[in-house]
PDB file of C-alpha atoms in Angstrom:
ATOM      1  CA  MET A   1       0.000   0.000   0.000  1.00  0.00           C
ATOM      2  CA  ARG A   2       2.842   2.371   0.872  1.00  0.00           C
ATOM      3  CA  GLY A   3       4.457   1.611  -2.463  1.00  0.00           C
ATOM      4  CA  LEU A   4       1.285   2.473  -4.333  1.00  0.00           C
ATOM      5  CA  THR A   5       0.857   5.655  -2.297  1.00  0.00           C
ATOM      6  CA  GLY A   6       4.422   6.705  -2.994  1.00  0.00           C
ATOM      7  CA  LEU A   7       3.992   5.931  -6.660  1.00  0.00           C
ATOM      8  CA  ALA A   8       0.826   8.056  -6.780  1.00  0.00           C
ATOM      9  CA  TRP A   9       2.496  10.998  -5.079  1.00  0.00           C
ATOM     10  CA  ARG A  10       5.500  10.802  -7.385  1.00  0.00           C
ATOM     11  CA  SER A  11       3.179  10.776 -10.398  1.00  0.00           C
ATOM     12  CA  LEU A  12       1.231  13.773  -9.113  1.00  0.00           C
ATOM     13  CA  THR A  13       4.329  15.822  -8.342  1.00  0.00           C
ATOM     14  CA  ALA A  14       6.021  14.860 -11.597  1.00  0.00           C
ATOM     15  CA  ARG A  15       3.106  16.197 -13.663  1.00  0.00           C
ATOM     16  CA  ARG A  16       2.111  19.237 -11.620  1.00  0.00           C
ATOM     17  CA  LEU A  17       0.239  21.089 -14.375  1.00  0.00           C
ATOM     18  CA  ARG A  18      -1.844  18.038 -15.170  1.00  0.00           C
ATOM     19  CA  THR A  19      -2.533  17.561 -11.462  1.00  0.00           C
ATOM     20  CA  VAL A  20      -3.630  21.175 -11.048  1.00  0.00           C
ATOM     21  CA  PHE A  21      -6.015  20.951 -14.012  1.00  0.00           C
ATOM     22  CA  THR A  22      -7.471  17.689 -12.726  1.00  0.00           C
ATOM     23  CA  ILE A  23      -8.086  19.059  -9.223  1.00  0.00           C
ATOM     24  CA  ALA A  24      -9.541  22.270 -10.666  1.00  0.00           C
ATOM     25  CA  GLY A  25     -11.889  20.305 -12.920  1.00  0.00           C
ATOM     26  CA  ILE A  26     -13.135  18.162 -10.045  1.00  0.00           C
ATOM     27  CA  ALA A  27     -13.579  21.178  -7.770  1.00  0.00           C
ATOM     28  CA  PHE A  28     -15.413  23.105 -10.483  1.00  0.00           C
ATOM     29  CA  GLY A  29     -17.800  20.222 -11.149  1.00  0.00           C
ATOM     30  CA  VAL A  30     -18.573  19.692  -7.462  1.00  0.00           C
ATOM     31  CA  ALA A  31     -19.047  23.442  -6.951  1.00  0.00           C
ATOM     32  CA  LEU A  32     -21.496  23.634  -9.863  1.00  0.00           C
ATOM     33  CA  LEU A  33     -23.426  20.632  -8.568  1.00  0.00           C
ATOM     34  CA  PHE A  34     -23.619  22.174  -5.099  1.00  0.00           C
ATOM     35  CA  ALA A  35     -24.693  25.525  -6.570  1.00  0.00           C
ATOM     36  CA  SER A  36     -27.389  23.770  -8.615  1.00  0.00           C
ATOM     37  CA  LEU A  37     -28.764  22.004  -5.539  1.00  0.00           C
ATOM     38  CA  VAL A  38     -28.716  25.220  -3.503  1.00  0.00           C
ATOM     39  CA  THR A  39     -30.448  27.126  -6.320  1.00  0.00           C
ATOM     40  CA  ASP A  40     -33.191  24.511  -6.610  1.00  0.00           C
ATOM     41  CA  ALA A  41     -33.745  24.561  -2.840  1.00  0.00           C
ATOM     42  CA  THR A  42     -33.847  28.380  -2.825  1.00  0.00           C
ATOM     43  CA  ILE A  43     -36.388  28.456  -5.652  1.00  0.00           C
ATOM     44  CA  GLU A  44     -38.568  25.949  -3.815  1.00  0.00           C
ATOM     45  CA  VAL A  45     -38.471  27.977  -0.592  1.00  0.00           C
ATOM     46  CA  ALA A  46     -39.203  31.191  -2.518  1.00  0.00           C
ATOM     47  CA  ALA A  47     -42.188  29.538  -4.209  1.00  0.00           C
ATOM     48  CA  GLU A  48     -43.576  28.389  -0.852  1.00  0.00           C
ATOM     49  CA  ARG A  49     -43.109  31.894   0.576  1.00  0.00           C
ATOM     50  CA  THR A  50     -44.872  33.432  -2.423  1.00  0.00           C
ATOM     51  CA  VAL A  51     -47.819  31.053  -2.044  1.00  0.00           C
ATOM     52  CA  HIS A  52     -48.098  31.991   1.631  1.00  0.00           C
ATOM     53  CA  ASP A  53     -47.863  35.713   0.869  1.00  0.00           C
ATOM     54  CA  LEU A  54     -50.604  35.487  -1.752  1.00  0.00           C
ATOM     55  CA  LEU A  55     -53.014  33.017  -0.160  1.00  0.00           C
ATOM     56  CA  GLY A  56     -52.098  33.066   3.512  1.00  0.00           C
ATOM     57  CA  ARG A  57     -54.258  30.484   5.273  1.00  0.00           C
ATOM     58  CA  ALA A  58     -56.873  30.384   2.498  1.00  0.00           C
ATOM     59  CA  ASP A  59     -57.730  26.900   1.264  1.00  0.00           C
ATOM     60  CA  LEU A  60     -59.221  28.087  -2.032  1.00  0.00           C
ATOM     61  CA  ARG A  61     -59.133  31.210  -4.182  1.00  0.00           C
ATOM     62  CA  VAL A  62     -62.027  31.941  -6.547  1.00  0.00           C
ATOM     63  CA  THR A  63     -60.856  34.405  -9.203  1.00  0.00           C
ATOM     64  CA  ALA A  64     -62.959  36.103 -11.849  1.00  0.00           C
ATOM     65  CA  PHE A  65     -62.241  34.802 -15.327  1.00  0.00           C
ATOM     66  CA  GLY A  66     -61.777  38.076 -17.191  1.00  0.00           C
ATOM     67  CA  GLN A  67     -62.025  41.745 -16.280  1.00  0.00           C
ATOM     68  CA  ARG A  68     -65.708  41.795 -15.365  1.00  0.00           C
ATOM     69  CA  GLY A  69     -65.194  40.525 -11.831  1.00  0.00           C
ATOM     70  CA  LEU A  70     -67.489  38.651  -9.467  1.00  0.00           C
ATOM     71  CA  GLY A  71     -70.802  40.149  -8.364  1.00  0.00           C
ATOM     72  CA  ALA A  72     -72.477  40.184  -4.968  1.00  0.00           C
ATOM     73  CA  ASP A  73     -74.645  37.167  -5.894  1.00  0.00           C
ATOM     74  CA  THR A  74     -71.585  35.068  -6.619  1.00  0.00           C
ATOM     75  CA  VAL A  75     -69.923  36.110  -3.358  1.00  0.00           C
ATOM     76  CA  ALA A  76     -73.132  35.230  -1.483  1.00  0.00           C
ATOM     77  CA  ALA A  77     -73.281  31.830  -3.212  1.00  0.00           C
ATOM     78  CA  ILE A  78     -69.699  31.116  -2.160  1.00  0.00           C
ATOM     79  CA  ARG A  79     -70.504  32.122   1.417  1.00  0.00           C
ATOM     80  CA  GLN A  80     -73.531  29.788   1.514  1.00  0.00           C
ATOM     81  CA  THR A  81     -71.679  26.767   0.125  1.00  0.00           C
ATOM     82  CA  PRO A  82     -71.427  23.880   2.641  1.00  0.00           C
ATOM     83  CA  GLY A  83     -67.922  23.558   4.054  1.00  0.00           C
ATOM     84  CA  VAL A  84     -67.055  27.255   3.678  1.00  0.00           C
ATOM     85  CA  ALA A  85     -66.113  28.996   6.939  1.00  0.00           C
ATOM     86  CA  VAL A  86     -64.545  32.309   5.897  1.00  0.00           C
ATOM     87  CA  VAL A  87     -65.053  34.391   2.754  1.00  0.00           C
ATOM     88  CA  ALA A  88     -62.640  37.261   2.087  1.00  0.00           C
ATOM     89  CA  PRO A  89     -63.500  39.217  -1.093  1.00  0.00           C
ATOM     90  CA  GLU A  90     -60.879  41.518  -2.616  1.00  0.00           C
ATOM     91  CA  LEU A  91     -60.915  44.213  -5.275  1.00  0.00           C
ATOM     92  CA  GLU A  92     -57.597  44.957  -6.985  1.00  0.00           C
ATOM     93  CA  ARG A  93     -57.083  47.841  -9.427  1.00  0.00           C
ATOM     94  CA  ARG A  94     -54.102  49.638 -10.931  1.00  0.00           C
ATOM     95  CA  THR A  95     -54.339  53.429 -10.793  1.00  0.00           C
ATOM     96  CA  PHE A  96     -52.453  56.621  -9.923  1.00  0.00           C
ATOM     97  CA  LEU A  97     -52.291  58.830  -6.872  1.00  0.00           C
ATOM     98  CA  GLY A  98     -53.500  62.403  -7.102  1.00  0.00           C
ATOM     99  CA  GLY A  99     -52.762  65.577  -5.182  1.00  0.00           C
ATOM    100  CA  ALA A 100     -49.356  66.523  -3.812  1.00  0.00           C
ATOM    101  CA  THR A 101     -48.123  62.929  -3.940  1.00  0.00           C
ATOM    102  CA  ALA A 102     -48.650  62.775  -7.712  1.00  0.00           C
ATOM    103  CA  ALA A 103     -47.120  66.237  -8.266  1.00  0.00           C
ATOM    104  CA  ALA A 104     -43.917  65.132  -6.554  1.00  0.00           C
ATOM    105  CA  ALA A 105     -43.453  62.189  -8.946  1.00  0.00           C
ATOM    106  CA  ASN A 106     -42.180  62.868 -12.440  1.00  0.00           C
ATOM    107  CA  PRO A 107     -43.208  60.856 -14.377  1.00  0.00           C
ATOM    108  CA  PRO A 108     -46.094  59.579 -12.209  1.00  0.00           C
ATOM    109  CA  ARG A 109     -45.814  55.973 -11.089  1.00  0.00           C
ATOM    110  CA  SER A 110     -48.803  53.682 -10.799  1.00  0.00           C
ATOM    111  CA  VAL A 111     -49.958  51.980  -7.629  1.00  0.00           C
ATOM    112  CA  SER A 112     -52.115  48.958  -6.952  1.00  0.00           C
ATOM    113  CA  VAL A 113     -55.134  49.553  -4.748  1.00  0.00           C
ATOM    114  CA  LEU A 114     -56.285  46.510  -2.807  1.00  0.00           C
ATOM    115  CA  GLY A 115     -59.750  46.724  -1.275  1.00  0.00           C
ATOM    116  CA  VAL A 116     -60.330  44.173   1.500  1.00  0.00           C
ATOM    117  CA  ASP A 117     -62.903  43.240   4.104  1.00  0.00           C
ATOM    118  CA  PRO A 118     -60.779  43.962   7.215  1.00  0.00           C
ATOM    119  CA  ALA A 119     -62.325  41.319   9.492  1.00  0.00           C
ATOM    120  CA  ALA A 120     -62.353  38.442   6.973  1.00  0.00           C
ATOM    121  CA  ASP A 121     -58.971  39.365   5.501  1.00  0.00           C
ATOM    122  CA  ALA A 122     -57.301  39.338   8.934  1.00  0.00           C
ATOM    123  CA  THR A 123     -58.620  35.800   9.452  1.00  0.00           C
ATOM    124  CA  LEU A 124     -56.857  34.456   6.356  1.00  0.00           C
ATOM    125  CA  HIS A 125     -53.881  36.783   5.762  1.00  0.00           C
ATOM    126  CA  ASP A 126     -51.090  37.967   8.006  1.00  0.00           C
ATOM    127  CA  LEU A 127     -49.769  41.443   7.244  1.00  0.00           C
ATOM    128  CA  VAL A 128     -46.544  42.348   9.013  1.00  0.00           C
ATOM    129  CA  VAL A 129     -47.284  45.876  10.249  1.00  0.00           C
ATOM    130  CA  VAL A 130     -44.018  47.696  10.979  1.00  0.00           C
ATOM    131  CA  ALA A 131     -45.608  51.018  11.930  1.00  0.00           C
ATOM    132  CA  GLY A 132     -49.091  52.073  12.950  1.00  0.00           C
ATOM    133  CA  ARG A 133     -51.898  49.525  12.790  1.00  0.00           C
ATOM    134  CA  ALA A 134     -53.870  47.327  10.424  1.00  0.00           C
ATOM    135  CA  LEU A 135     -57.346  48.120   9.086  1.00  0.00           C
ATOM    136  CA  THR A 136     -60.385  47.507  11.275  1.00  0.00           C
ATOM    137  CA  THR A 137     -64.077  47.063  10.513  1.00  0.00           C
ATOM    138  CA  ASP A 138     -64.794  50.628  11.674  1.00  0.00           C
ATOM    139  CA  ASP A 139     -62.394  52.215   9.176  1.00  0.00           C
ATOM    140  CA  SER A 140     -63.564  54.047   6.063  1.00  0.00           C
ATOM    141  CA  GLN A 141     -61.203  56.713   4.708  1.00  0.00           C
ATOM    142  CA  VAL A 142     -57.937  55.297   6.012  1.00  0.00           C
ATOM    143  CA  ALA A 143     -55.264  53.243   4.261  1.00  0.00           C
ATOM    144  CA  VAL A 144     -52.377  50.921   4.984  1.00  0.00           C
ATOM    145  CA  ILE A 145     -49.445  51.209   2.589  1.00  0.00           C
ATOM    146  CA  THR A 146     -46.327  49.169   1.945  1.00  0.00           C
ATOM    147  CA  ALA A 147     -42.913  50.224   3.203  1.00  0.00           C
ATOM    148  CA  HIS A 148     -41.776  50.284  -0.425  1.00  0.00           C
ATOM    149  CA  LEU A 149     -44.407  52.864  -1.376  1.00  0.00           C
ATOM    150  CA  ALA A 150     -43.720  54.917   1.753  1.00  0.00           C
ATOM    151  CA  ALA A 151     -40.027  55.108   0.878  1.00  0.00           C
ATOM    152  CA  ASP A 152     -40.681  55.888  -2.794  1.00  0.00           C
ATOM    153  CA  ASP A 153     -43.171  58.705  -2.235  1.00  0.00           C
ATOM    154  CA  GLY A 154     -42.021  60.038   1.128  1.00  0.00           C
ATOM    155  CA  LEU A 155     -45.187  58.959   2.951  1.00  0.00           C
ATOM    156  CA  ALA A 156     -45.481  58.331   6.696  1.00  0.00           C
ATOM    157  CA  LEU A 157     -48.110  57.709   9.345  1.00  0.00           C
ATOM    158  CA  GLY A 158     -50.667  60.490   9.158  1.00  0.00           C
ATOM    159  CA  SER A 159     -49.868  61.364   5.539  1.00  0.00           C
ATOM    160  CA  SER A 160     -52.778  61.998   3.212  1.00  0.00           C
ATOM    161  CA  LEU A 161     -53.022  60.411  -0.222  1.00  0.00           C
ATOM    162  CA  THR A 162     -55.620  60.619  -2.969  1.00  0.00           C
ATOM    163  CA  VAL A 163     -56.562  57.599  -5.071  1.00  0.00           C
ATOM    164  CA  LEU A 164     -57.911  58.272  -8.556  1.00  0.00           C
ATOM    165  CA  GLY A 165     -60.600  56.052 -10.035  1.00  0.00           C
ATOM    166  CA  SER A 166     -63.681  55.856 -12.222  1.00  0.00           C
ATOM    167  CA  GLY A 167     -65.767  57.401  -9.457  1.00  0.00           C
ATOM    168  CA  ALA A 168     -65.000  60.279  -7.130  1.00  0.00           C
ATOM    169  CA  PRO A 169     -61.351  60.355  -5.975  1.00  0.00           C
ATOM    170  CA  GLY A 170     -60.820  58.900  -2.512  1.00  0.00           C
ATOM    171  CA  THR A 171     -58.704  60.681   0.072  1.00  0.00           C
ATOM    172  CA  TYR A 172     -57.168  58.507   2.767  1.00  0.00           C
ATOM    173  CA  ALA A 173     -55.082  59.012   5.880  1.00  0.00           C
ATOM    174  CA  VAL A 174     -52.211  56.543   6.267  1.00  0.00           C
ATOM    175  CA  VAL A 175     -52.685  54.619   9.524  1.00  0.00           C
ATOM    176  CA  GLY A 176     -50.306  51.728   8.952  1.00  0.00           C
ATOM    177  CA  ILE A 177     -47.226  50.607   7.032  1.00  0.00           C
ATOM    178  CA  VAL A 178     -46.608  46.942   6.231  1.00  0.00           C
ATOM    179  CA  ALA A 179     -43.206  45.372   5.694  1.00  0.00           C
ATOM    180  CA  GLY A 180     -41.520  45.204   2.312  1.00  0.00           C
ATOM    181  CA  ASP A 181     -43.662  44.792  -0.789  1.00  0.00           C
ATOM    182  CA  GLY A 182     -46.822  43.748   1.035  1.00  0.00           C
ATOM    183  CA  PRO A 183     -49.311  41.165  -0.224  1.00  0.00           C
ATOM    184  CA  LEU A 184     -48.868  41.905  -3.951  1.00  0.00           C
ATOM    185  CA  GLY A 185     -45.213  41.298  -4.737  1.00  0.00           C
ATOM    186  CA  SER A 186     -45.826  41.350  -8.496  1.00  0.00           C
ATOM    187  CA  VAL A 187     -46.509  45.104  -8.604  1.00  0.00           C
ATOM    188  CA  ALA A 188     -43.141  46.417  -7.436  1.00  0.00           C
ATOM    189  CA  GLY A 189     -44.407  46.790  -3.884  1.00  0.00           C
ATOM    190  CA  ARG A 190     -46.409  49.979  -4.518  1.00  0.00           C
ATOM    191  CA  THR A 191     -49.647  48.913  -2.846  1.00  0.00           C
ATOM    192  CA  VAL A 192     -52.388  50.823  -1.023  1.00  0.00           C
ATOM    193  CA  ILE A 193     -54.733  48.706   1.101  1.00  0.00           C
ATOM    194  CA  VAL A 194     -58.140  50.246   1.855  1.00  0.00           C
ATOM    195  CA  PRO A 195     -61.560  48.993   3.034  1.00  0.00           C
ATOM    196  CA  LEU A 196     -63.420  47.121   0.298  1.00  0.00           C
ATOM    197  CA  THR A 197     -66.509  49.340   0.279  1.00  0.00           C
ATOM    198  CA  SER A 198     -64.363  52.446  -0.075  1.00  0.00           C
ATOM    199  CA  ALA A 199     -62.408  50.946  -2.998  1.00  0.00           C
ATOM    200  CA  GLN A 200     -65.664  49.972  -4.723  1.00  0.00           C
ATOM    201  CA  ALA A 201     -66.861  53.564  -4.393  1.00  0.00           C
ATOM    202  CA  VAL A 202     -63.630  55.042  -5.807  1.00  0.00           C
ATOM    203  CA  PHE A 203     -63.706  52.746  -8.842  1.00  0.00           C
ATOM    204  CA  ALA A 204     -67.504  52.842  -9.201  1.00  0.00           C
ATOM    205  CA  ASP A 205     -67.493  49.045  -9.294  1.00  0.00           C
ATOM    206  CA  PRO A 206     -69.572  46.924  -6.881  1.00  0.00           C
ATOM    207  CA  ARG A 207     -67.833  43.748  -8.020  1.00  0.00           C
ATOM    208  CA  VAL A 208     -64.703  42.079  -6.654  1.00  0.00           C
ATOM    209  CA  THR A 209     -61.645  40.637  -8.352  1.00  0.00           C
ATOM    210  CA  ARG A 210     -61.401  37.443  -6.319  1.00  0.00           C
ATOM    211  CA  VAL A 211     -62.575  35.705  -3.167  1.00  0.00           C
ATOM    212  CA  ASP A 212     -60.264  33.864  -0.775  1.00  0.00           C
ATOM    213  CA  VAL A 213     -62.001  31.015   1.031  1.00  0.00           C
ATOM    214  CA  GLY A 214     -61.220  29.345   4.346  1.00  0.00           C
ATOM    215  CA  LEU A 215     -62.855  25.951   4.822  1.00  0.00           C
ATOM    216  CA  VAL A 216     -64.452  24.378   7.866  1.00  0.00           C
ATOM    217  CA  ALA A 217     -62.024  22.051   9.645  1.00  0.00           C
ATOM    218  CA  GLY A 218     -62.251  18.601   8.054  1.00  0.00           C
ATOM    219  CA  SER A 219     -63.817  19.837   4.810  1.00  0.00           C
ATOM    220  CA  ASP A 220     -62.331  18.628   1.562  1.00  0.00           C
ATOM    221  CA  ALA A 221     -61.256  21.256  -0.978  1.00  0.00           C
ATOM    222  CA  ALA A 222     -62.221  19.009  -3.898  1.00  0.00           C
ATOM    223  CA  SER A 223     -65.753  18.520  -2.519  1.00  0.00           C
ATOM    224  CA  VAL A 224     -66.248  22.260  -1.973  1.00  0.00           C
ATOM    225  CA  THR A 225     -64.944  22.959  -5.480  1.00  0.00           C
ATOM    226  CA  HIS A 226     -67.472  20.460  -6.831  1.00  0.00           C
ATOM    227  CA  GLU A 227     -70.205  22.292  -4.911  1.00  0.00           C
ATOM    228  CA  PHE A 228     -69.109  25.545  -6.552  1.00  0.00           C
ATOM    229  CA  GLU A 229     -69.729  24.004  -9.976  1.00  0.00           C
ATOM    230  CA  GLY A 230     -73.403  23.624  -9.181  1.00  0.00           C
ATOM    231  CA  ARG A 231     -73.829  26.982  -7.457  1.00  0.00           C
ATOM    232  CA  LEU A 232     -71.655  29.526  -9.280  1.00  0.00           C
ATOM    233  CA  LEU A 233     -73.445  29.575 -12.598  1.00  0.00           C
ATOM    234  CA  ARG A 234     -73.794  33.286 -13.392  1.00  0.00           C
ATOM    235  CA  GLU A 235     -70.186  34.361 -13.920  1.00  0.00           C
ATOM    236  CA  PRO A 236     -67.049  32.572 -15.176  1.00  0.00           C
ATOM    237  CA  TYR A 237     -64.436  31.880 -12.518  1.00  0.00           C
ATOM    238  CA  VAL A 238     -61.289  29.908 -11.766  1.00  0.00           C
ATOM    239  CA  VAL A 239     -60.656  28.014  -8.526  1.00  0.00           C
ATOM    240  CA  THR A 240     -57.061  27.790  -7.307  1.00  0.00           C
ATOM    241  CA  THR A 241     -55.612  25.886  -4.349  1.00  0.00           C
ATOM    242  CA  PRO A 242     -52.254  26.549  -2.668  1.00  0.00           C
ATOM    243  CA  ALA A 243     -50.973  23.346  -4.277  1.00  0.00           C
ATOM    244  CA  ASP A 244     -52.046  24.569  -7.734  1.00  0.00           C
ATOM    245  CA  LEU A 245     -50.301  27.901  -7.251  1.00  0.00           C
ATOM    246  CA  GLY A 246     -47.168  26.224  -5.937  1.00  0.00           C
ATOM    247  CA  ALA A 247     -47.102  23.829  -8.894  1.00  0.00           C
ATOM    248  CA  SER A 248     -47.520  26.749 -11.295  1.00  0.00           C
ATOM    249  CA  LEU A 249     -44.610  28.612  -9.729  1.00  0.00           C
ATOM    250  CA  GLN A 250     -42.457  25.485  -9.795  1.00  0.00           C
ATOM    251  CA  ALA A 251     -43.312  24.909 -13.461  1.00  0.00           C
ATOM    252  CA  SER A 252     -42.315  28.476 -14.343  1.00  0.00           C
ATOM    253  CA  THR A 253     -38.833  27.868 -12.905  1.00  0.00           C
ATOM    254  CA  SER A 254     -38.397  24.261 -14.016  1.00  0.00           C
ATOM    255  CA  GLU A 255     -36.508  25.190 -17.187  1.00  0.00           C
ATOM    256  CA  PHE A 256     -33.979  27.200 -15.185  1.00  0.00           C
ATOM    257  CA  ALA A 257     -33.527  24.328 -12.731  1.00  0.00           C
ATOM    258  CA  THR A 258     -33.074  21.871 -15.603  1.00  0.00           C
ATOM    259  CA  THR A 259     -30.460  24.122 -17.205  1.00  0.00           C
ATOM    260  CA  THR A 260     -28.428  24.438 -14.011  1.00  0.00           C
ATOM    261  CA  ALA A 261     -28.589  20.670 -13.483  1.00  0.00           C
ATOM    262  CA  LEU A 262     -27.410  20.077 -17.058  1.00  0.00           C
ATOM    263  CA  ILE A 263     -24.482  22.474 -16.629  1.00  0.00           C
ATOM    264  CA  ALA A 264     -23.524  20.736 -13.380  1.00  0.00           C
ATOM    265  CA  ALA A 265     -23.730  17.322 -15.057  1.00  0.00           C
ATOM    266  CA  ILE A 266     -21.476  18.498 -17.910  1.00  0.00           C
ATOM    267  CA  ALA A 267     -18.958  19.878 -15.412  1.00  0.00           C
ATOM    268  CA  LEU A 268     -18.936  16.612 -13.466  1.00  0.00           C
ATOM    269  CA  PHE A 269     -18.479  14.666 -16.700  1.00  0.00           C
ATOM    270  CA  ALA A 270     -15.545  16.904 -17.579  1.00  0.00           C
ATOM    271  CA  GLY A 271     -14.046  16.295 -14.136  1.00  0.00           C
ATOM    272  CA  ALA A 272     -14.502  12.530 -14.513  1.00  0.00           C
ATOM    273  CA  PHE A 273     -12.867  12.690 -17.955  1.00  0.00           C
ATOM    274  CA  LEU A 274      -9.874  14.520 -16.483  1.00  0.00           C
ATOM    275  CA  ILE A 275      -9.520  11.861 -13.787  1.00  0.00           C
ATOM    276  CA  PHE A 276      -9.751   9.081 -16.367  1.00  0.00           C
ATOM    277  CA  ASN A 277      -7.227  10.848 -18.573  1.00  0.00           C
ATOM    278  CA  THR A 278      -4.812  11.317 -15.676  1.00  0.00           C
ATOM    279  CA  LEU A 279      -5.058   7.676 -14.639  1.00  0.00           C
ATOM    280  CA  SER A 280      -4.677   6.489 -18.215  1.00  0.00           C
ATOM    281  CA  MET A 281      -1.583   8.622 -18.771  1.00  0.00           C
ATOM    282  CA  THR A 282      -0.122   7.405 -15.481  1.00  0.00           C
ATOM    283  CA  VAL A 283      -0.681   3.748 -16.397  1.00  0.00           C
ATOM    284  CA  ILE A 284       0.843   4.293 -19.852  1.00  0.00           C
ATOM    285  CA  GLU A 285       3.886   6.030 -18.375  1.00  0.00           C
ATOM    286  CA  ARG A 286       4.391   3.328 -15.747  1.00  0.00           C
ATOM    287  CA  SER A 287       4.014   0.599 -18.371  1.00  0.00           C
ATOM    288  CA  ARG A 288       6.560   2.349 -20.572  1.00  0.00           C
ATOM    289  CA  GLU A 289       9.014   2.675 -17.687  1.00  0.00           C
ATOM    290  CA  ILE A 290       8.593  -0.991 -16.783  1.00  0.00           C
ATOM    291  CA  GLY A 291       9.161  -1.954 -20.401  1.00  0.00           C
ATOM    292  CA  LEU A 292      12.343   0.133 -20.563  1.00  0.00           C
ATOM    293  CA  LEU A 293      13.604  -1.428 -17.318  1.00  0.00           C
ATOM    294  CA  ARG A 294      12.971  -4.941 -18.615  1.00  0.00           C
ATOM    295  CA  ALA A 295      14.707  -4.130 -21.898  1.00  0.00           C
ATOM    296  CA  ALA A 296      17.692  -2.732 -20.005  1.00  0.00           C
ATOM    297  CA  GLY A 297      17.833  -5.864 -17.810  1.00  0.00           C
ATOM    298  CA  ALA A 298      17.695  -8.154 -20.828  1.00  0.00           C
ATOM    299  CA  THR A 299      20.528  -6.254 -22.506  1.00  0.00           C
ATOM    300  CA  ALA A 300      22.658  -6.482 -19.374  1.00  0.00           C
TER     301      ALA A 300
END
């Protein structure tokens, strides 16, 4: 064993450049494989966090299919469906701020207004309030904004902002600031959260964009979804579960994950080829040396 070890060390030190390239190839392949695994794990965690941010503790989300929205009759039908415990309707619209806030921005930047039922929404969604307070059922002309929007537009607790819409503009006092980008990460974090009835008045729209649903303990999401098919007949809709949303997010990143895995596999193959090449060259050199020694012995 010592002889083989000594032979290996002599071979490695005799061909230092080859040894360096071999070690570098192996290290590079392992590093790429590790990076690929870490990236996949990070994407999976990010997808789970996104699902939680969007749906919270909701078991189902009923979203309007198209721009028309869901009317009061549809929301009532969802609420009366067996197995449904909590119904949290939401109205989401893109718009601009008016007044001094808009004058300070050049060019003006859009915001997303999210109208919620404060009591039902608090049951299903957790907003991390970093300053002030969350909305309550007694609120009307007050708003909670994201920290991102507050930093962008220089807003703080007590600031006044005006939301423009199809109806009369709504003026709100900021009573709370939530962490980061808030519940709508896809809109650059510029979100204003107001009571649902107030948002419907500003946009002159009694409908809602979607309804998050919390089920009675022990109820099956598939059974409740089947009940919806027989009850929600007036307006087109789409039902989404947390698993569906998670699968959609995973599918959107699957190509990237496959690419990183392929690159890692190629790097590992290259490292294995370098090892094979080094061993082959070592065996050839040793065989040549042995042959020369035998020839010299025969001549002597």
